[in-house]
């Protein structure tokens, strides 16, 4: 029997969720919701989904749905997640888990109280180079991590054209969340303090009230430190939509992950580009790559009663770091990263 899935959100990511699960041998999408009903109807028609709705409660409260995928803007994840868990649904939740630490604490408590599967879609963990890096660090190949530098910078196309809710988030929430998850995973240590600086100039002048760039430093209880750089004002002439790398320096070695090129460069009469293929690519009519693998493991967690590969505590940790980063942006101070305790609620 297939796991019946409802997808909330019919934007870029939501439609990928629908397409991937409609191709899955153990899952099927039975409903899709979007704020604008016509978007839900278009996605439902395109992927042969029986129900389209403009009210996501139809999905979270349905007795005919087993699991919910939440692909809403960064700051809109909590209410749908809470409703799904209270109504007995497993949840696959887009990154970041939430942009509010109290909301993240509430999700952790709900997940533990209901014993339902909640996986945060930090899909970069399924990229083979990053996974190999984690294995190498765990094996002691480069010694204990000392420092890391992570850059994820988009072209200005992203906040001005690709998403229409850039003013509701920041490049750190939207981009550095992936890198914070990866580096924290690599370090196998607890983040304890953050300091950040940011610039608001280019996008504000275009009427989009958010940061252009953010740089943050995070200290871990192991003594390691990491720098996270995010931004989204590269010119659209840049040959790929995102400039992305992570370097990790250990006590006697290093790792460097370059995701700008992804092994492919292409020139045509009109452009020189680095096409993105690793996370998700159409191969013989099916989406394949790290993102589909992330979705596959969520289904496996439900079917085989396994712990999610990226759990609510992982998601909460990233939200705690980003909360400290944004508090530092506002105050200019070093800000402690708040650990999770029952008293956090």
Short mmCIF file of C-alpha atoms in Angstrom, two decimals:
data_model
loop_
_atom_site.label_atom_id
_atom_site.label_comp_id
_atom_site.label_asym_id
_atom_site.label_seq_id
_atom_site.Cartn_x
_atom_site.Cartn_y
_atom_site.Cartn_z
CA UNK A 1 0.00 0.00 0.00
CA UNK A 2 1.38 3.40 -0.99
CA UNK A 3 1.94 6.20 1.50
CA UNK A 4 -0.57 8.95 0.74
CA UNK A 5 1.12 12.33 0.66
CA UNK A 6 -0.24 15.86 0.67
CA UNK A 7 2.00 18.65 -0.59
CA UNK A 8 1.53 22.16 0.82
CA UNK A 9 2.96 24.74 -1.54
CA UNK A 10 2.91 24.67 -5.35
CA UNK A 11 5.90 26.85 -6.09
CA UNK A 12 9.28 25.76 -7.43
CA UNK A 13 10.04 23.28 -4.64
CA UNK A 14 6.45 22.17 -4.11
CA UNK A 15 6.09 21.10 -7.72
CA UNK A 16 9.31 19.08 -7.46
CA UNK A 17 7.91 17.29 -4.41
CA UNK A 18 4.77 16.42 -6.36
CA UNK A 19 6.66 15.21 -9.42
CA UNK A 20 9.12 13.06 -7.45
CA UNK A 21 6.49 11.40 -5.30
CA UNK A 22 4.21 10.74 -8.26
CA UNK A 23 7.09 8.67 -9.69
CA UNK A 24 7.77 6.86 -6.40
CA UNK A 25 6.99 3.14 -6.08
CA UNK A 26 5.84 3.44 -2.45
CA UNK A 27 4.19 6.87 -2.39
CA UNK A 28 1.53 8.88 -4.18
CA UNK A 29 0.44 12.50 -3.94
CA UNK A 30 -3.28 12.65 -3.28
CA UNK A 31 -3.63 16.40 -2.65
CA UNK A 32 -1.79 19.65 -3.29
CA UNK A 33 -2.48 23.00 -1.61
CA UNK A 34 -1.43 26.53 -2.51
CA UNK A 35 -2.35 29.99 -1.31
CA UNK A 36 -3.54 30.76 -4.84
CA UNK A 37 -5.94 28.00 -5.83
CA UNK A 38 -5.09 28.28 -9.52
CA UNK A 39 -1.47 27.33 -8.71
CA UNK A 40 -2.66 24.22 -6.89
CA UNK A 41 -4.98 23.33 -9.77
CA UNK A 42 -2.19 23.74 -12.31
CA UNK A 43 0.13 21.46 -10.34
CA UNK A 44 -2.63 18.91 -9.78
CA UNK A 45 -3.48 18.82 -13.47
CA UNK A 46 0.16 18.60 -14.52
CA UNK A 47 0.97 15.66 -12.24
CA UNK A 48 -2.42 13.92 -12.08
CA UNK A 49 -3.17 14.71 -8.43
CA UNK A 50 -6.82 14.05 -7.46
CA UNK A 51 -7.34 17.08 -5.18
CA UNK A 52 -6.30 20.74 -5.42
CA UNK A 53 -7.15 23.14 -2.60
CA UNK A 54 -6.49 26.70 -1.53
CA UNK A 55 -6.65 25.75 2.19
CA UNK A 56 -3.84 23.59 3.54
CA UNK A 57 -5.99 22.54 6.51
CA UNK A 58 -7.79 20.31 4.01
CA UNK A 59 -4.55 18.33 3.83
CA UNK A 60 -3.37 18.41 7.44
CA UNK A 61 -6.79 17.46 8.80
CA UNK A 62 -7.66 14.77 6.23
CA UNK A 63 -8.08 11.18 7.39
CA UNK A 64 -7.01 10.04 3.91
CA UNK A 65 -3.46 11.43 4.05
CA UNK A 66 -0.53 9.78 5.84
CA UNK A 67 2.25 12.34 5.42
CA UNK A 68 2.61 16.01 4.56
CA UNK A 69 5.37 17.82 2.66
CA UNK A 70 5.60 21.50 3.56
CA UNK A 71 7.15 23.70 0.89
CA UNK A 72 6.07 27.17 2.00
CA UNK A 73 8.18 30.36 2.39
CA UNK A 74 10.75 30.26 5.19
CA UNK A 75 8.64 32.03 7.82
CA UNK A 76 5.39 30.09 7.17
CA UNK A 77 6.39 26.55 8.15
CA UNK A 78 5.19 26.32 11.73
CA UNK A 79 1.40 26.45 11.57
CA UNK A 80 1.12 23.75 8.90
CA UNK A 81 3.68 21.56 10.68
CA UNK A 82 1.88 21.90 14.00
CA UNK A 83 -1.47 21.07 12.42
CA UNK A 84 -0.07 18.05 10.59
CA UNK A 85 1.52 16.60 13.72
CA UNK A 86 -1.56 17.22 15.86
CA UNK A 87 -3.57 15.37 13.22
CA UNK A 88 -1.27 12.35 13.16
CA UNK A 89 0.68 13.08 9.96
CA UNK A 90 4.36 12.47 9.33
CA UNK A 91 6.08 15.63 8.06
CA UNK A 92 8.79 16.40 5.53
CA UNK A 93 9.65 20.03 6.12
CA UNK A 94 11.54 22.39 3.83
CA UNK A 95 14.59 24.17 5.19
CA UNK A 96 14.98 26.09 7.40
CA UNK A 97 12.71 24.25 9.85
CA UNK A 98 11.41 27.59 11.13
CA UNK A 99 12.67 31.15 11.40
CA UNK A 100 11.51 31.34 15.03
CA UNK A 101 13.29 29.55 17.87
CA UNK A 102 10.15 29.17 20.03
CA UNK A 103 8.42 27.60 17.01
CA UNK A 104 11.36 25.25 16.50
CA UNK A 105 11.20 24.24 20.18
CA UNK A 106 7.49 23.55 19.83
CA UNK A 107 8.07 21.34 16.77
CA UNK A 108 10.73 19.33 18.63
CA UNK A 109 8.37 18.81 21.56
CA UNK A 110 5.47 17.82 19.27
CA UNK A 111 7.58 15.40 17.28
CA UNK A 112 8.78 13.72 20.45
CA UNK A 113 5.31 13.61 21.99
CA UNK A 114 3.61 12.15 18.91
CA UNK A 115 6.46 9.83 17.86
CA UNK A 116 5.81 10.79 14.25
CA UNK A 117 8.52 11.05 11.61
CA UNK A 118 9.67 14.62 10.98
CA UNK A 119 12.50 15.08 8.49
CA UNK A 120 13.99 18.47 7.64
CA UNK A 121 14.91 18.67 3.94
CA UNK A 122 18.55 19.64 4.26
CA UNK A 123 19.04 17.81 0.99
CA UNK A 124 22.75 18.72 0.63
CA UNK A 125 23.57 15.88 3.05
CA UNK A 126 22.60 13.50 0.24
CA UNK A 127 25.22 14.92 -2.13
CA UNK A 128 27.86 12.21 -2.45
CA UNK A 129 30.90 14.54 -1.97
CA UNK A 130 29.49 15.98 1.26
CA UNK A 131 28.63 12.52 2.54
CA UNK A 132 32.13 11.30 1.73
CA UNK A 133 33.52 14.34 3.52
CA UNK A 134 31.53 13.46 6.64
CA UNK A 135 32.83 9.89 6.50
CA UNK A 136 36.41 11.09 6.04
CA UNK A 137 36.19 13.47 9.00
CA UNK A 138 34.58 10.80 11.18
CA UNK A 139 37.39 8.41 10.22
CA UNK A 140 39.97 10.96 11.38
CA UNK A 141 41.49 11.38 7.92
CA UNK A 142 42.11 15.13 8.36
CA UNK A 143 42.21 15.17 12.15
CA UNK A 144 39.78 17.07 14.32
CA UNK A 145 38.20 20.05 12.47
CA UNK A 146 39.70 23.40 13.41
CA UNK A 147 37.85 25.80 11.11
CA UNK A 148 35.54 26.04 8.13
CA UNK A 149 34.59 28.69 5.58
CA UNK A 150 31.31 28.34 3.71
CA UNK A 151 30.08 30.63 0.93
CA UNK A 152 26.68 30.46 -0.71
CA UNK A 153 25.92 33.52 -2.85
CA UNK A 154 23.12 33.78 -5.43
CA UNK A 155 22.71 36.03 -8.43
CA UNK A 156 20.31 38.93 -8.02
CA UNK A 157 17.83 36.99 -10.15
CA UNK A 158 16.91 34.95 -7.07
CA UNK A 159 15.57 37.70 -4.75
CA UNK A 160 14.12 39.78 -7.59
CA UNK A 161 12.60 37.14 -9.92
CA UNK A 162 13.01 33.56 -8.67
CA UNK A 163 11.10 34.04 -5.39
CA UNK A 164 8.58 36.77 -4.59
CA UNK A 165 9.07 36.65 -0.82
CA UNK A 166 12.72 37.72 -0.43
CA UNK A 167 11.54 40.58 1.80
CA UNK A 168 10.26 37.96 4.27
CA UNK A 169 13.67 36.35 4.74
CA UNK A 170 17.42 37.00 4.46
CA UNK A 171 20.20 35.34 2.49
CA UNK A 172 21.37 33.68 5.71
CA UNK A 173 17.99 32.03 6.35
CA UNK A 174 17.61 31.13 2.67
CA UNK A 175 21.18 30.02 1.89
CA UNK A 176 23.45 29.70 4.92
CA UNK A 177 20.97 27.34 6.59
CA UNK A 178 22.32 24.57 4.30
CA UNK A 179 25.94 25.38 5.16
CA UNK A 180 25.29 25.67 8.90
CA UNK A 181 23.67 22.24 8.85
CA UNK A 182 26.58 20.72 6.90
CA UNK A 183 29.39 22.29 8.94
CA UNK A 184 27.71 21.42 12.25
CA UNK A 185 27.31 17.85 10.95
CA UNK A 186 30.97 17.75 9.88
CA UNK A 187 32.21 19.18 13.19
CA UNK A 188 29.99 16.88 15.29
CA UNK A 189 30.00 19.68 17.86
CA UNK A 190 27.55 22.09 19.44
CA UNK A 191 27.43 25.73 18.22
CA UNK A 192 27.68 28.03 21.22
CA UNK A 193 28.17 31.63 20.04
CA UNK A 194 27.69 33.78 16.93
CA UNK A 195 28.66 37.22 15.66
CA UNK A 196 27.48 38.67 12.35
CA UNK A 197 27.72 41.66 10.05
CA UNK A 198 25.50 42.55 7.10
CA UNK A 199 24.92 45.12 4.36
CA UNK A 200 21.52 46.41 3.18
CA UNK A 201 21.90 48.59 0.12
CA UNK A 202 21.28 47.15 -3.35
CA UNK A 203 18.00 45.31 -2.74
CA UNK A 204 16.56 47.99 -0.46
CA UNK A 205 17.06 50.47 -3.30
CA UNK A 206 14.90 48.16 -5.45
CA UNK A 207 12.14 48.06 -2.84
CA UNK A 208 13.08 44.64 -1.40
CA UNK A 209 13.67 45.09 2.33
CA UNK A 210 16.35 42.52 3.10
CA UNK A 211 20.10 42.12 3.42
CA UNK A 212 22.34 42.03 0.35
CA UNK A 213 25.09 40.08 2.09
CA UNK A 214 25.71 38.61 5.54
CA UNK A 215 28.90 37.27 7.08
CA UNK A 216 28.73 35.41 10.36
CA UNK A 217 31.23 33.65 12.58
CA UNK A 218 30.14 30.79 14.81
CA UNK A 219 32.14 29.22 17.64
CA UNK A 220 31.63 25.57 18.62
CA UNK A 221 32.13 23.81 21.95
CA UNK A 222 34.98 21.79 20.40
CA UNK A 223 36.92 25.03 19.97
CA UNK A 224 36.43 25.03 16.19
CA UNK A 225 35.18 28.18 14.43
CA UNK A 226 33.29 28.64 11.16
CA UNK A 227 32.53 31.56 8.87
CA UNK A 228 29.28 31.58 6.91
CA UNK A 229 28.93 33.99 3.99
CA UNK A 230 25.62 34.46 2.18
CA UNK A 231 24.30 36.96 -0.30
CA UNK A 232 22.23 37.38 -3.42
CA UNK A 233 23.43 40.35 -5.45
CA UNK A 234 25.87 38.73 -7.87
CA UNK A 235 25.18 40.05 -11.40
CA UNK A 236 23.02 37.84 -13.58
CA UNK A 237 25.96 37.50 -15.98
CA UNK A 238 27.60 35.13 -13.46
CA UNK A 239 27.74 31.69 -15.15
CA UNK A 240 25.70 29.89 -12.51
CA UNK A 241 22.82 30.93 -10.26
CA UNK A 242 24.79 30.20 -7.10
CA UNK A 243 28.46 30.47 -6.15
CA UNK A 244 28.96 27.81 -3.50
CA UNK A 245 31.85 26.16 -1.67
CA UNK A 246 32.80 24.81 1.75
CA UNK A 247 36.35 24.40 3.06
CA UNK A 248 37.13 22.46 6.23
CA UNK A 249 40.60 22.57 7.78
CA UNK A 250 41.51 19.83 10.23
CA UNK A 251 44.49 19.36 12.52
CA UNK A 252 46.45 17.66 9.74
CA UNK A 253 44.47 17.94 6.53
CA UNK A 254 41.68 19.72 4.70
CA UNK A 255 38.59 19.22 2.54
CA UNK A 256 37.28 21.57 -0.13
CA UNK A 257 33.85 21.17 -1.72
CA UNK A 258 33.31 23.32 -4.85
CA UNK A 259 29.69 23.35 -6.03
CA UNK A 260 30.04 26.19 -8.52
CA UNK A 261 30.93 24.01 -11.50
CA UNK A 262 29.49 20.58 -10.60
CA UNK A 263 31.84 18.96 -13.18
CA UNK A 264 30.16 20.57 -16.18
CA UNK A 265 30.81 23.76 -18.11
CA UNK A 266 28.99 24.76 -21.26
CA UNK A 267 29.41 27.53 -23.80
CA UNK A 268 26.92 28.54 -26.48
CA UNK A 269 26.71 31.56 -28.79
CA UNK A 270 24.84 33.44 -26.04
CA UNK A 271 26.35 32.37 -22.70
CA UNK A 272 29.01 30.51 -20.74
CA UNK A 273 27.40 28.53 -17.91
CA UNK A 274 27.88 25.88 -15.25
CA UNK A 275 24.59 23.94 -15.39
CA UNK A 276 23.35 22.64 -12.03
CA UNK A 277 22.81 18.88 -12.05
CA UNK A 278 23.85 17.35 -8.72
CA UNK A 279 20.85 18.16 -6.52
CA UNK A 280 18.21 17.30 -9.10
CA UNK A 281 18.33 16.56 -12.81
CA UNK A 282 15.93 15.07 -15.33
CA UNK A 283 17.54 11.77 -16.39
CA UNK A 284 15.54 9.62 -18.82
CA UNK A 285 12.32 11.34 -17.75
CA UNK A 286 12.82 10.96 -13.99
CA UNK A 287 14.20 13.47 -11.48
CA UNK A 288 17.33 12.01 -9.94
CA UNK A 289 19.99 13.27 -7.56
CA UNK A 290 20.41 14.30 -3.93
CA UNK A 291 16.99 15.96 -3.60
CA UNK A 292 15.00 12.91 -4.78
CA UNK A 293 17.17 10.73 -2.50
CA UNK A 294 16.25 12.96 0.45
CA UNK A 295 12.56 12.46 -0.36
CA UNK A 296 13.06 8.72 -0.81
CA UNK A 297 14.60 8.39 2.65
CA UNK A 298 11.61 10.12 4.22
CA UNK A 299 9.36 7.41 2.74
CA UNK A 300 11.81 4.75 3.94
CA UNK A 301 11.71 6.20 7.46
CA UNK A 302 7.93 5.79 7.50
CA UNK A 303 7.81 2.36 5.81
CA UNK A 304 10.65 0.81 7.82
CA UNK A 305 10.17 2.75 11.07
CA UNK A 306 13.63 4.29 10.87
CA UNK A 307 14.78 7.57 12.43
CA UNK A 308 14.81 10.42 9.88
CA UNK A 309 18.25 11.11 8.42
CA UNK A 310 17.92 14.80 9.39
CA UNK A 311 15.73 15.14 12.47
CA UNK A 312 14.03 17.94 14.37
CA UNK A 313 17.02 18.46 16.65
CA UNK A 314 19.22 19.01 13.58
CA UNK A 315 16.67 21.49 12.23
CA UNK A 316 16.31 23.23 15.57
CA UNK A 317 20.10 23.61 15.88
CA UNK A 318 20.27 25.49 12.57
CA UNK A 319 17.39 27.75 13.61
CA UNK A 320 19.17 28.47 16.92
CA UNK A 321 22.38 29.47 15.11
CA UNK A 322 20.51 31.68 12.65
CA UNK A 323 18.53 33.27 15.47
CA UNK A 324 21.80 34.20 17.18
CA UNK A 325 23.22 35.49 13.88
CA UNK A 326 20.25 37.77 13.28
CA UNK A 327 20.25 39.01 16.86
CA UNK A 328 23.93 39.88 16.41
CA UNK A 329 23.10 41.71 13.16
CA UNK A 330 20.59 43.81 15.11
CA UNK A 331 22.74 44.48 18.19
CA UNK A 332 26.35 44.21 17.04
CA UNK A 333 27.06 41.93 20.00
CA UNK A 334 28.31 38.37 20.36
CA UNK A 335 25.19 36.27 20.94
CA UNK A 336 25.01 32.86 22.64
CA UNK A 337 23.38 30.05 20.66
CA UNK A 338 20.54 28.76 22.81
CA UNK A 339 20.60 24.97 23.34
CA UNK A 340 17.36 22.98 23.44
CA UNK A 341 15.96 22.11 26.85
CA UNK A 342 12.47 21.23 28.01
CA UNK A 343 12.52 24.61 29.73
CA UNK A 344 12.90 26.26 26.29
CA UNK A 345 9.17 25.78 25.72
#
